Amino acid sequence: MTAIQASDLKAATREQWDKSAQGWNDQGALIRAWLREATGAMLEMADIASGARVLDVAAGAGDQTIDIARRVGPSGSVLATDLSPRILQFARDNARRAGLNNIETMVADGEGLDVVAASFDAAICRLGLMLFPDPLRGLRQMFRALKPGGTACVMVFSEPARNPCVAILAATALKHAGLPPRDPFQPGGLFSLGKPGLIDDLFTAAGFSRVATTKVAAPFHAPSVQDYLAFARTSAGPIQQILSQLDDADQSAAWAEIADKLSAFTTAGGWQGPNELLLTAGRR
Ligand SMILES: C[S@@+](CC[C@H](N)C(=O)[O-])C[C@H]1O[C@@H](n2cnc3c(N)ncnc32)[C@H](O)[C@@H]1O
């Protein structure tokens, strides 16, 4: 990817997440339930303890930021950073509503964090790094921000076959937008870091030691397929980005086909979409 392509992709990503900010925040309860266990495992792997200073990269509406702030307690603190000013405003509002005053926010590209070097005990990034055009740069920024001995942990989607609903969303949206199927592992895509071994190699290249990856099953539960669709239609920034070039009627046709395909995941107890996430940790 050239520097111009990367900067165009980043501008489009910021604009899209500004648009999806309200939806991601409104769907917070479903997202929280979906990622609860995996988030707990991520905070364990990042060795986040009472009193720690933690960097949260691509923090979004701050769901995991709040978990971290509670975990580090009043003697610790979290800096929540994100490319999108609008989604970060939700993180600020949610922190205030939760009565937490150990959270600061900073609008920042994760590939160019203006933070003091060696000033954080831990760094995390939940479902953000795969959207970076150059994830190695993002990991180098996290490495630089950590104190020696500090730990980073990153959560990303694994392979498309292990995340069939996300794969269906992406493939169907591309087809309706008249775009050719994409290499799922291309930089900046939802599965870009799901290629076996890739994220471990990037951690090592960024300078981390003791690099380890764990796979976590994170099925998405919703009362019905319509609830999952409501989540995807309002919050799935990368899918909305693909469909945004279509008029309303063509977008509706795309969502109707997606609904039809995703209905296959309806169970006796509601709708359940399988997902597999990778949690990768490394030490500075
Ligand atoms: C799927 S959301 C995840 C948000 C949050 N971490 C969570 O799990 O709820 C992806 C987030 O990554 C952010 N993002 C994408 N590219 C970024 C970049 N280059 N630097 C910082 N944030 C970025 C988006 O703005 C968005 O808030």
PDB file of C-alpha atoms and ligand atoms in Angstrom:
ATOM      1  CA  MET A   1       0.000   0.000   0.000  1.00  0.00           C
ATOM      2  CA  THR A   2       1.406   3.442  -0.928  1.00  0.00           C
ATOM      3  CA  ALA A   3       1.473   6.310   1.588  1.00  0.00           C
ATOM      4  CA  ILE A   4      -1.354   8.066  -0.342  1.00  0.00           C
ATOM      5  CA  GLN A   5      -3.523   4.920  -0.381  1.00  0.00           C
ATOM      6  CA  ALA A   6      -2.918   4.467   3.364  1.00  0.00           C
ATOM      7  CA  SER A   7      -3.838   8.061   4.121  1.00  0.00           C
ATOM      8  CA  ASP A   8      -7.002   7.815   1.944  1.00  0.00           C
ATOM      9  CA  LEU A   9      -7.977   4.585   3.710  1.00  0.00           C
ATOM     10  CA  LYS A  10      -7.457   6.247   7.088  1.00  0.00           C
ATOM     11  CA  ALA A  11      -9.556   9.306   6.177  1.00  0.00           C
ATOM     12  CA  ALA A  12     -12.340   6.982   4.983  1.00  0.00           C
ATOM     13  CA  THR A  13     -12.031   4.926   8.188  1.00  0.00           C
ATOM     14  CA  ARG A  14     -12.323   8.044  10.368  1.00  0.00           C
ATOM     15  CA  GLU A  15     -15.365   9.287   8.428  1.00  0.00           C
ATOM     16  CA  GLN A  16     -17.015   5.869   8.595  1.00  0.00           C
ATOM     17  CA  TRP A  17     -16.492   5.468  12.341  1.00  0.00           C
ATOM     18  CA  ASP A  18     -17.728   9.007  12.940  1.00  0.00           C
ATOM     19  CA  LYS A  19     -20.919   7.838  11.166  1.00  0.00           C
ATOM     20  CA  SER A  20     -21.079   4.475  12.994  1.00  0.00           C
ATOM     21  CA  ALA A  21     -20.271   5.989  16.411  1.00  0.00           C
ATOM     22  CA  GLN A  22     -23.891   6.391  17.488  1.00  0.00           C
ATOM     23  CA  GLY A  23     -24.763   2.840  16.383  1.00  0.00           C
ATOM     24  CA  TRP A  24     -21.723   1.256  18.099  1.00  0.00           C
ATOM     25  CA  ASN A  25     -22.630   3.088  21.288  1.00  0.00           C
ATOM     26  CA  ASP A  26     -26.354   2.276  21.063  1.00  0.00           C
ATOM     27  CA  GLN A  27     -25.557  -1.422  20.583  1.00  0.00           C
ATOM     28  CA  GLY A  28     -23.261  -1.342  23.633  1.00  0.00           C
ATOM     29  CA  ALA A  29     -25.228  -3.917  25.651  1.00  0.00           C
ATOM     30  CA  LEU A  30     -25.101  -6.550  22.874  1.00  0.00           C
ATOM     31  CA  ILE A  31     -21.407  -5.823  22.180  1.00  0.00           C
ATOM     32  CA  ARG A  32     -20.593  -6.003  25.881  1.00  0.00           C
ATOM     33  CA  ALA A  33     -22.252  -9.404  26.243  1.00  0.00           C
ATOM     34  CA  TRP A  34     -20.583 -10.653  23.027  1.00  0.00           C
ATOM     35  CA  LEU A  35     -17.069  -9.662  24.105  1.00  0.00           C
ATOM     36  CA  ARG A  36     -17.305 -10.000  27.895  1.00  0.00           C
ATOM     37  CA  GLU A  37     -15.291 -13.215  28.302  1.00  0.00           C
ATOM     38  CA  ALA A  38     -12.735 -12.386  25.630  1.00  0.00           C
ATOM     39  CA  THR A  39     -12.223  -8.941  27.174  1.00  0.00           C
ATOM     40  CA  GLY A  40     -11.610 -10.456  30.605  1.00  0.00           C
ATOM     41  CA  ALA A  41      -9.020 -12.774  29.052  1.00  0.00           C
ATOM     42  CA  MET A  42      -7.397  -9.840  27.220  1.00  0.00           C
ATOM     43  CA  LEU A  43      -7.014  -7.823  30.442  1.00  0.00           C
ATOM     44  CA  GLU A  44      -5.510 -10.891  32.179  1.00  0.00           C
ATOM     45  CA  MET A  45      -3.032 -11.443  29.336  1.00  0.00           C
ATOM     46  CA  ALA A  46      -2.076  -7.746  29.481  1.00  0.00           C
ATOM     47  CA  ASP A  47      -1.287  -8.179  33.193  1.00  0.00           C
ATOM     48  CA  ILE A  48      -3.450  -5.200  34.120  1.00  0.00           C
ATOM     49  CA  ALA A  49      -3.276  -4.748  37.873  1.00  0.00           C
ATOM     50  CA  SER A  50      -4.427  -2.239  40.475  1.00  0.00           C
ATOM     51  CA  GLY A  51      -2.611   1.084  40.136  1.00  0.00           C
ATOM     52  CA  ALA A  52      -1.500   0.508  36.523  1.00  0.00           C
ATOM     53  CA  ARG A  53      -1.391   3.199  33.830  1.00  0.00           C
ATOM     54  CA  VAL A  54      -2.953   1.696  30.684  1.00  0.00           C
ATOM     55  CA  LEU A  55      -3.071   2.770  27.040  1.00  0.00           C
ATOM     56  CA  ASP A  56      -6.280   1.781  25.183  1.00  0.00           C
ATOM     57  CA  VAL A  57      -5.777   2.046  21.400  1.00  0.00           C
ATOM     58  CA  ALA A  58      -8.824   2.324  19.069  1.00  0.00           C
ATOM     59  CA  ALA A  59     -10.979   2.531  22.198  1.00  0.00           C
ATOM     60  CA  GLY A  60     -14.258   3.241  20.403  1.00  0.00           C
ATOM     61  CA  ALA A  61     -17.140   4.067  22.768  1.00  0.00           C
ATOM     62  CA  GLY A  62     -15.005   2.923  25.683  1.00  0.00           C
ATOM     63  CA  ASP A  63     -16.649  -0.338  26.761  1.00  0.00           C
ATOM     64  CA  GLN A  64     -13.332  -2.055  27.535  1.00  0.00           C
ATOM     65  CA  THR A  65     -11.925   1.284  28.816  1.00  0.00           C
ATOM     66  CA  ILE A  66     -14.474   1.192  31.631  1.00  0.00           C
ATOM     67  CA  ASP A  67     -13.495  -2.386  32.532  1.00  0.00           C
ATOM     68  CA  ILE A  68      -9.845  -1.327  32.673  1.00  0.00           C
ATOM     69  CA  ALA A  69     -10.587   1.785  34.736  1.00  0.00           C
ATOM     70  CA  ARG A  70     -12.445  -0.341  37.311  1.00  0.00           C
ATOM     71  CA  ARG A  71      -9.647  -2.905  37.351  1.00  0.00           C
ATOM     72  CA  VAL A  72      -6.813  -0.404  37.908  1.00  0.00           C
ATOM     73  CA  GLY A  73      -8.835   1.485  40.530  1.00  0.00           C
ATOM     74  CA  PRO A  74      -8.454   5.098  41.641  1.00  0.00           C
ATOM     75  CA  SER A  75      -4.660   4.842  41.910  1.00  0.00           C
ATOM     76  CA  GLY A  76      -4.415   3.798  38.255  1.00  0.00           C
ATOM     77  CA  SER A  77      -5.543   5.436  35.007  1.00  0.00           C
ATOM     78  CA  VAL A  78      -6.462   4.769  31.376  1.00  0.00           C
ATOM     79  CA  LEU A  79      -5.770   6.840  28.281  1.00  0.00           C
ATOM     80  CA  ALA A  80      -8.418   5.971  25.656  1.00  0.00           C
ATOM     81  CA  THR A  81      -7.350   6.901  22.117  1.00  0.00           C
ATOM     82  CA  ASP A  82      -9.198   6.621  18.793  1.00  0.00           C
ATOM     83  CA  LEU A  83      -9.066   7.998  15.265  1.00  0.00           C
ATOM     84  CA  SER A  84     -12.736   9.037  15.371  1.00  0.00           C
ATOM     85  CA  PRO A  85     -13.560  12.103  17.482  1.00  0.00           C
ATOM     86  CA  ARG A  86     -17.269  11.239  17.525  1.00  0.00           C
ATOM     87  CA  ILE A  87     -16.895   7.729  18.908  1.00  0.00           C
ATOM     88  CA  LEU A  88     -14.417   8.975  21.506  1.00  0.00           C
ATOM     89  CA  GLN A  89     -16.992  11.522  22.680  1.00  0.00           C
ATOM     90  CA  PHE A  90     -19.184   8.532  23.615  1.00  0.00           C
ATOM     91  CA  ALA A  91     -16.250   7.052  25.564  1.00  0.00           C
ATOM     92  CA  ARG A  92     -15.992  10.323  27.515  1.00  0.00           C
ATOM     93  CA  ASP A  93     -19.737  10.434  28.192  1.00  0.00           C
ATOM     94  CA  ASN A  94     -19.842   6.754  29.219  1.00  0.00           C
ATOM     95  CA  ALA A  95     -16.914   7.214  31.616  1.00  0.00           C
ATOM     96  CA  ARG A  96     -18.619  10.190  33.227  1.00  0.00           C
ATOM     97  CA  ARG A  97     -21.911   8.312  33.495  1.00  0.00           C
ATOM     98  CA  ALA A  98     -20.084   5.397  35.143  1.00  0.00           C
ATOM     99  CA  GLY A  99     -18.658   7.839  37.706  1.00  0.00           C
ATOM    100  CA  LEU A 100     -15.061   7.101  36.696  1.00  0.00           C
ATOM    101  CA  ASN A 101     -12.560   9.929  36.837  1.00  0.00           C
ATOM    102  CA  ASN A 102      -9.428   7.926  36.025  1.00  0.00           C
ATOM    103  CA  ILE A 103     -10.101   7.946  32.243  1.00  0.00           C
ATOM    104  CA  GLU A 104      -8.618  10.478  29.837  1.00  0.00           C
ATOM    105  CA  THR A 105      -9.270  10.524  26.087  1.00  0.00           C
ATOM    106  CA  MET A 106      -7.161  11.620  23.125  1.00  0.00           C
ATOM    107  CA  VAL A 107      -8.099  11.666  19.442  1.00  0.00           C
ATOM    108  CA  ALA A 108      -5.153   9.945  17.790  1.00  0.00           C
ATOM    109  CA  ASP A 109      -4.192   7.675  14.932  1.00  0.00           C
ATOM    110  CA  GLY A 110      -2.897   4.468  16.477  1.00  0.00           C
ATOM    111  CA  GLU A 111      -0.078   4.508  13.930  1.00  0.00           C
ATOM    112  CA  GLY A 112       1.216   7.831  15.303  1.00  0.00           C
ATOM    113  CA  LEU A 113       0.526   8.147  19.011  1.00  0.00           C
ATOM    114  CA  ASP A 114       1.800  11.334  20.571  1.00  0.00           C
ATOM    115  CA  VAL A 115       2.366   9.885  24.049  1.00  0.00           C
ATOM    116  CA  VAL A 116       5.407   9.929  26.312  1.00  0.00           C
ATOM    117  CA  ALA A 117       7.676   6.972  25.575  1.00  0.00           C
ATOM    118  CA  ALA A 118       7.952   4.280  28.254  1.00  0.00           C
ATOM    119  CA  SER A 119       5.110   5.747  30.322  1.00  0.00           C
ATOM    120  CA  PHE A 120       2.494   2.914  30.367  1.00  0.00           C
ATOM    121  CA  ASP A 121       2.412  -0.366  32.301  1.00  0.00           C
ATOM    122  CA  ALA A 122       0.120  -2.023  29.759  1.00  0.00           C
ATOM    123  CA  ALA A 123      -1.452  -1.382  26.366  1.00  0.00           C
ATOM    124  CA  ILE A 124      -4.480  -3.012  24.758  1.00  0.00           C
ATOM    125  CA  CYS A 125      -6.340  -2.753  21.475  1.00  0.00           C
ATOM    126  CA  ARG A 126      -9.744  -4.474  21.140  1.00  0.00           C
ATOM    127  CA  LEU A 127     -10.945  -5.133  17.575  1.00  0.00           C
ATOM    128  CA  GLY A 128      -9.088  -2.150  16.129  1.00  0.00           C
ATOM    129  CA  LEU A 129      -5.613  -3.136  14.923  1.00  0.00           C
ATOM    130  CA  MET A 130      -6.898  -5.146  11.943  1.00  0.00           C
ATOM    131  CA  LEU A 131      -8.358  -1.912  10.522  1.00  0.00           C
ATOM    132  CA  PHE A 132      -4.958  -0.180  10.460  1.00  0.00           C
ATOM    133  CA  PRO A 133      -3.340   0.071   6.991  1.00  0.00           C
ATOM    134  CA  ASP A 134       0.031  -0.640   8.656  1.00  0.00           C
ATOM    135  CA  PRO A 135      -0.543  -2.681  11.849  1.00  0.00           C
ATOM    136  CA  LEU A 136       3.205  -3.066  12.425  1.00  0.00           C
ATOM    137  CA  ARG A 137       3.424   0.708  12.858  1.00  0.00           C
ATOM    138  CA  GLY A 138       0.577   0.499  15.354  1.00  0.00           C
ATOM    139  CA  LEU A 139       2.375  -2.219  17.325  1.00  0.00           C
ATOM    140  CA  ARG A 140       5.611  -0.208  17.287  1.00  0.00           C
ATOM    141  CA  GLN A 141       3.698   2.729  18.791  1.00  0.00           C
ATOM    142  CA  MET A 142       2.373   0.496  21.567  1.00  0.00           C
ATOM    143  CA  PHE A 143       5.859  -0.914  22.164  1.00  0.00           C
ATOM    144  CA  ARG A 144       7.320   2.612  22.403  1.00  0.00           C
ATOM    145  CA  ALA A 145       4.609   3.696  24.861  1.00  0.00           C
ATOM    146  CA  LEU A 146       5.251   0.789  27.245  1.00  0.00           C
ATOM    147  CA  LYS A 147       7.683   0.827  30.151  1.00  0.00           C
ATOM    148  CA  PRO A 148      10.312  -1.919  29.944  1.00  0.00           C
ATOM    149  CA  GLY A 149       8.560  -5.057  31.221  1.00  0.00           C
ATOM    150  CA  GLY A 150       5.131  -3.680  30.238  1.00  0.00           C
ATOM    151  CA  THR A 151       2.708  -5.894  28.309  1.00  0.00           C
ATOM    152  CA  ALA A 152       0.508  -5.329  25.269  1.00  0.00           C
ATOM    153  CA  CYS A 153      -2.488  -7.469  24.330  1.00  0.00           C
ATOM    154  CA  VAL A 154      -4.451  -7.147  21.094  1.00  0.00           C
ATOM    155  CA  MET A 155      -7.797  -8.727  20.091  1.00  0.00           C
ATOM    156  CA  VAL A 156      -8.572  -9.349  16.406  1.00  0.00           C
ATOM    157  CA  PHE A 157     -10.796 -11.646  14.333  1.00  0.00           C
ATOM    158  CA  SER A 158      -9.251 -14.966  13.311  1.00  0.00           C
ATOM    159  CA  GLU A 159      -9.907 -16.564   9.904  1.00  0.00           C
ATOM    160  CA  PRO A 160     -13.090 -16.014   7.818  1.00  0.00           C
ATOM    161  CA  ALA A 161     -14.111 -19.706   8.092  1.00  0.00           C
ATOM    162  CA  ARG A 162     -14.213 -19.332  11.897  1.00  0.00           C
ATOM    163  CA  ASN A 163     -16.265 -16.103  11.638  1.00  0.00           C
ATOM    164  CA  PRO A 164     -18.862 -17.078   9.038  1.00  0.00           C
ATOM    165  CA  CYS A 165     -21.363 -14.304   9.734  1.00  0.00           C
ATOM    166  CA  VAL A 166     -18.762 -11.555   9.385  1.00  0.00           C
ATOM    167  CA  ALA A 167     -17.554 -13.267   6.195  1.00  0.00           C
ATOM    168  CA  ILE A 168     -21.132 -13.382   4.833  1.00  0.00           C
ATOM    169  CA  LEU A 169     -21.640  -9.700   5.634  1.00  0.00           C
ATOM    170  CA  ALA A 170     -18.442  -8.709   3.805  1.00  0.00           C
ATOM    171  CA  ALA A 171     -18.882 -10.999   0.772  1.00  0.00           C
ATOM    172  CA  THR A 172     -22.552 -10.110   0.231  1.00  0.00           C
ATOM    173  CA  ALA A 173     -21.889  -6.387   0.610  1.00  0.00           C
ATOM    174  CA  LEU A 174     -19.044  -6.563  -1.952  1.00  0.00           C
ATOM    175  CA  LYS A 175     -21.213  -8.497  -4.406  1.00  0.00           C
ATOM    176  CA  HIS A 176     -24.049  -5.951  -4.199  1.00  0.00           C
ATOM    177  CA  ALA A 177     -21.603  -3.061  -4.507  1.00  0.00           C
ATOM    178  CA  GLY A 178     -20.358  -4.626  -7.759  1.00  0.00           C
ATOM    179  CA  LEU A 179     -16.881  -5.089  -6.306  1.00  0.00           C
ATOM    180  CA  PRO A 180     -14.777  -8.216  -6.836  1.00  0.00           C
ATOM    181  CA  PRO A 181     -14.190 -10.546  -3.896  1.00  0.00           C
ATOM    182  CA  ARG A 182     -11.253  -9.309  -1.817  1.00  0.00           C
ATOM    183  CA  ASP A 183      -8.297 -11.178  -0.420  1.00  0.00           C
ATOM    184  CA  PRO A 184      -9.676 -11.487   3.138  1.00  0.00           C
ATOM    185  CA  PHE A 185      -6.183 -10.932   4.551  1.00  0.00           C
ATOM    186  CA  GLN A 186      -5.578  -7.647   2.708  1.00  0.00           C
ATOM    187  CA  PRO A 187      -4.363  -4.808   4.995  1.00  0.00           C
ATOM    188  CA  GLY A 188      -7.097  -2.812   6.708  1.00  0.00           C
ATOM    189  CA  GLY A 189      -9.782  -5.503   6.284  1.00  0.00           C
ATOM    190  CA  LEU A 190     -11.706  -7.202   9.096  1.00  0.00           C
ATOM    191  CA  PHE A 191      -9.691 -10.438   8.710  1.00  0.00           C
ATOM    192  CA  SER A 192      -6.353  -8.849   7.833  1.00  0.00           C
ATOM    193  CA  LEU A 193      -4.649 -10.212  10.975  1.00  0.00           C
ATOM    194  CA  GLY A 194      -6.427 -13.567  10.989  1.00  0.00           C
ATOM    195  CA  LYS A 195      -3.881 -15.325   8.798  1.00  0.00           C
ATOM    196  CA  PRO A 196      -2.274 -18.000  11.000  1.00  0.00           C
ATOM    197  CA  GLY A 197       0.981 -16.767  12.537  1.00  0.00           C
ATOM    198  CA  LEU A 198       0.843 -13.251  11.073  1.00  0.00           C
ATOM    199  CA  ILE A 199       0.078 -11.283  14.228  1.00  0.00           C
ATOM    200  CA  ASP A 200       2.755 -13.159  16.201  1.00  0.00           C
ATOM    201  CA  ASP A 201       5.298 -12.234  13.523  1.00  0.00           C
ATOM    202  CA  LEU A 202       4.231  -8.582  13.668  1.00  0.00           C
ATOM    203  CA  PHE A 203       4.558  -8.492  17.480  1.00  0.00           C
ATOM    204  CA  THR A 204       8.058  -9.939  17.187  1.00  0.00           C
ATOM    205  CA  ALA A 205       8.990  -7.497  14.410  1.00  0.00           C
ATOM    206  CA  ALA A 206       7.788  -4.613  16.614  1.00  0.00           C
ATOM    207  CA  GLY A 207      10.277  -5.708  19.297  1.00  0.00           C
ATOM    208  CA  PHE A 208       8.050  -7.649  21.695  1.00  0.00           C
ATOM    209  CA  SER A 209       9.301 -10.761  23.477  1.00  0.00           C
ATOM    210  CA  ARG A 210       7.348 -13.663  25.025  1.00  0.00           C
ATOM    211  CA  VAL A 211       4.792 -13.356  22.213  1.00  0.00           C
ATOM    212  CA  ALA A 212       1.832 -15.727  22.565  1.00  0.00           C
ATOM    213  CA  THR A 213      -1.550 -16.046  20.880  1.00  0.00           C
ATOM    214  CA  THR A 214      -4.698 -17.649  22.284  1.00  0.00           C
ATOM    215  CA  LYS A 215      -7.861 -18.403  20.314  1.00  0.00           C
ATOM    216  CA  VAL A 216     -11.123 -17.510  22.024  1.00  0.00           C
ATOM    217  CA  ALA A 217     -14.624 -18.542  20.943  1.00  0.00           C
ATOM    218  CA  ALA A 218     -16.934 -15.535  21.138  1.00  0.00           C
ATOM    219  CA  PRO A 219     -20.376 -16.447  19.777  1.00  0.00           C
ATOM    220  CA  PHE A 220     -22.640 -13.463  19.195  1.00  0.00           C
ATOM    221  CA  HIS A 221     -26.023 -14.041  20.839  1.00  0.00           C
ATOM    222  CA  ALA A 222     -29.034 -11.980  19.835  1.00  0.00           C
ATOM    223  CA  PRO A 223     -32.743 -12.578  20.410  1.00  0.00           C
ATOM    224  CA  SER A 224     -33.333 -12.907  16.635  1.00  0.00           C
ATOM    225  CA  VAL A 225     -31.565 -12.458  13.315  1.00  0.00           C
ATOM    226  CA  GLN A 226     -33.257  -9.053  13.075  1.00  0.00           C
ATOM    227  CA  ASP A 227     -31.448  -7.925  16.235  1.00  0.00           C
ATOM    228  CA  TYR A 228     -28.096  -8.990  14.775  1.00  0.00           C
ATOM    229  CA  LEU A 229     -28.968  -7.166  11.562  1.00  0.00           C
ATOM    230  CA  ALA A 230     -29.829  -4.044  13.550  1.00  0.00           C
ATOM    231  CA  PHE A 231     -26.359  -4.280  15.114  1.00  0.00           C
ATOM    232  CA  ALA A 232     -24.642  -4.788  11.744  1.00  0.00           C
ATOM    233  CA  ARG A 233     -26.641  -2.072   9.939  1.00  0.00           C
ATOM    234  CA  THR A 234     -25.862   0.591  12.498  1.00  0.00           C
ATOM    235  CA  SER A 235     -22.475  -0.414  13.875  1.00  0.00           C
ATOM    236  CA  ALA A 236     -20.453  -2.440  11.371  1.00  0.00           C
ATOM    237  CA  GLY A 237     -18.423   0.448   9.946  1.00  0.00           C
ATOM    238  CA  PRO A 238     -16.471  -1.545   7.301  1.00  0.00           C
ATOM    239  CA  ILE A 239     -19.683  -3.114   5.895  1.00  0.00           C
ATOM    240  CA  GLN A 240     -21.482   0.226   5.804  1.00  0.00           C
ATOM    241  CA  GLN A 241     -18.459   1.665   4.027  1.00  0.00           C
ATOM    242  CA  ILE A 242     -18.798  -0.910   1.208  1.00  0.00           C
ATOM    243  CA  LEU A 243     -22.562  -0.357   0.858  1.00  0.00           C
ATOM    244  CA  SER A 244     -22.433   3.427   1.107  1.00  0.00           C
ATOM    245  CA  GLN A 245     -21.954   3.777  -2.658  1.00  0.00           C
ATOM    246  CA  LEU A 246     -25.395   2.203  -3.340  1.00  0.00           C
ATOM    247  CA  ASP A 247     -28.759   3.962  -3.390  1.00  0.00           C
ATOM    248  CA  ASP A 248     -31.378   3.088  -0.755  1.00  0.00           C
ATOM    249  CA  ALA A 249     -33.142   0.442  -2.863  1.00  0.00           C
ATOM    250  CA  ASP A 250     -29.891  -1.379  -3.675  1.00  0.00           C
ATOM    251  CA  GLN A 251     -28.789  -1.207  -0.038  1.00  0.00           C
ATOM    252  CA  SER A 252     -32.124  -2.721   1.010  1.00  0.00           C
ATOM    253  CA  ALA A 253     -31.634  -5.554  -1.500  1.00  0.00           C
ATOM    254  CA  ALA A 254     -28.179  -6.246  -0.055  1.00  0.00           C
ATOM    255  CA  TRP A 255     -29.524  -6.322   3.521  1.00  0.00           C
ATOM    256  CA  ALA A 256     -32.391  -8.612   2.462  1.00  0.00           C
ATOM    257  CA  GLU A 257     -29.920 -11.155   1.046  1.00  0.00           C
ATOM    258  CA  ILE A 258     -27.738 -10.851   4.161  1.00  0.00           C
ATOM    259  CA  ALA A 259     -30.823 -11.455   6.358  1.00  0.00           C
ATOM    260  CA  ASP A 260     -31.721 -14.514   4.323  1.00  0.00           C
ATOM    261  CA  LYS A 261     -28.224 -16.007   4.661  1.00  0.00           C
ATOM    262  CA  LEU A 262     -27.844 -15.173   8.344  1.00  0.00           C
ATOM    263  CA  SER A 263     -31.222 -16.738   9.204  1.00  0.00           C
ATOM    264  CA  ALA A 264     -29.410 -20.080   8.966  1.00  0.00           C
ATOM    265  CA  PHE A 265     -27.869 -19.279  12.373  1.00  0.00           C
ATOM    266  CA  THR A 266     -31.222 -19.136  14.156  1.00  0.00           C
ATOM    267  CA  THR A 267     -31.437 -21.710  16.959  1.00  0.00           C
ATOM    268  CA  ALA A 268     -34.209 -22.839  19.298  1.00  0.00           C
ATOM    269  CA  GLY A 269     -32.853 -20.381  21.886  1.00  0.00           C
ATOM    270  CA  GLY A 270     -32.467 -17.351  19.600  1.00  0.00           C
ATOM    271  CA  TRP A 271     -29.882 -16.295  17.050  1.00  0.00           C
ATOM    272  CA  GLN A 272     -26.247 -17.362  17.551  1.00  0.00           C
ATOM    273  CA  GLY A 273     -23.393 -16.445  15.214  1.00  0.00           C
ATOM    274  CA  PRO A 274     -20.044 -18.194  15.802  1.00  0.00           C
ATOM    275  CA  ASN A 275     -16.933 -16.008  16.069  1.00  0.00           C
ATOM    276  CA  GLU A 276     -13.335 -16.804  16.854  1.00  0.00           C
ATOM    277  CA  LEU A 277     -10.988 -14.134  18.135  1.00  0.00           C
ATOM    278  CA  LEU A 278      -7.220 -14.077  18.541  1.00  0.00           C
ATOM    279  CA  LEU A 279      -5.682 -12.604  21.666  1.00  0.00           C
ATOM    280  CA  THR A 280      -1.998 -11.887  21.204  1.00  0.00           C
ATOM    281  CA  ALA A 281       0.237 -10.613  23.983  1.00  0.00           C
ATOM    282  CA  GLY A 282       3.880  -9.603  24.132  1.00  0.00           C
ATOM    283  CA  ARG A 283       6.245  -7.955  26.582  1.00  0.00           C
ATOM    284  CA  ARG A 284       8.506  -4.956  26.061  1.00  0.00           C
TER     285      ARG A 284
HETATM  286  C1  LIG B   1     -14.759  -2.246  15.885  1.00  0.00           C
HETATM  287  S1  LIG B   1     -14.458  -0.696  16.644  1.00  0.00           S
HETATM  288  C2  LIG B   1     -13.840  -1.234  18.220  1.00  0.00           C
HETATM  289  C3  LIG B   1     -13.981  -0.182  19.293  1.00  0.00           C
HETATM  290  C4  LIG B   1     -13.650  -0.663  20.712  1.00  0.00           C
HETATM  291  N1  LIG B   1     -12.253  -1.007  20.861  1.00  0.00           N
HETATM  292  C5  LIG B   1     -14.522  -1.829  21.115  1.00  0.00           C
HETATM  293  O1  LIG B   1     -14.049  -2.977  21.067  1.00  0.00           O
HETATM  294  O2  LIG B   1     -15.695  -1.598  21.479  1.00  0.00           O
HETATM  295  C6  LIG B   1     -12.984  -0.178  15.806  1.00  0.00           C
HETATM  296  C7  LIG B   1     -12.427   1.146  16.266  1.00  0.00           C
HETATM  297  O3  LIG B   1     -11.120   1.318  15.676  1.00  0.00           O
HETATM  298  C8  LIG B   1     -10.936   2.693  15.418  1.00  0.00           C
HETATM  299  N2  LIG B   1      -9.824   2.849  14.469  1.00  0.00           N
HETATM  300  C9  LIG B   1      -9.740   2.385  13.206  1.00  0.00           C
HETATM  301  N3  LIG B   1      -8.567   2.722  12.651  1.00  0.00           N
HETATM  302  C10 LIG B   1      -7.859   3.393  13.596  1.00  0.00           C
HETATM  303  C11 LIG B   1      -6.572   4.015  13.641  1.00  0.00           C
HETATM  304  N4  LIG B   1      -5.748   4.002  12.583  1.00  0.00           N
HETATM  305  N5  LIG B   1      -6.179   4.607  14.790  1.00  0.00           N
HETATM  306  C12 LIG B   1      -7.011   4.648  15.873  1.00  0.00           C
HETATM  307  N6  LIG B   1      -8.244   4.104  15.873  1.00  0.00           N
HETATM  308  C13 LIG B   1      -8.664   3.475  14.763  1.00  0.00           C
HETATM  309  C14 LIG B   1     -12.301   3.128  14.901  1.00  0.00           C
HETATM  310  O4  LIG B   1     -12.463   4.511  14.929  1.00  0.00           O
HETATM  311  C15 LIG B   1     -13.238   2.372  15.837  1.00  0.00           C
HETATM  312  O5  LIG B   1     -13.550   3.143  16.977  1.00  0.00           O
END
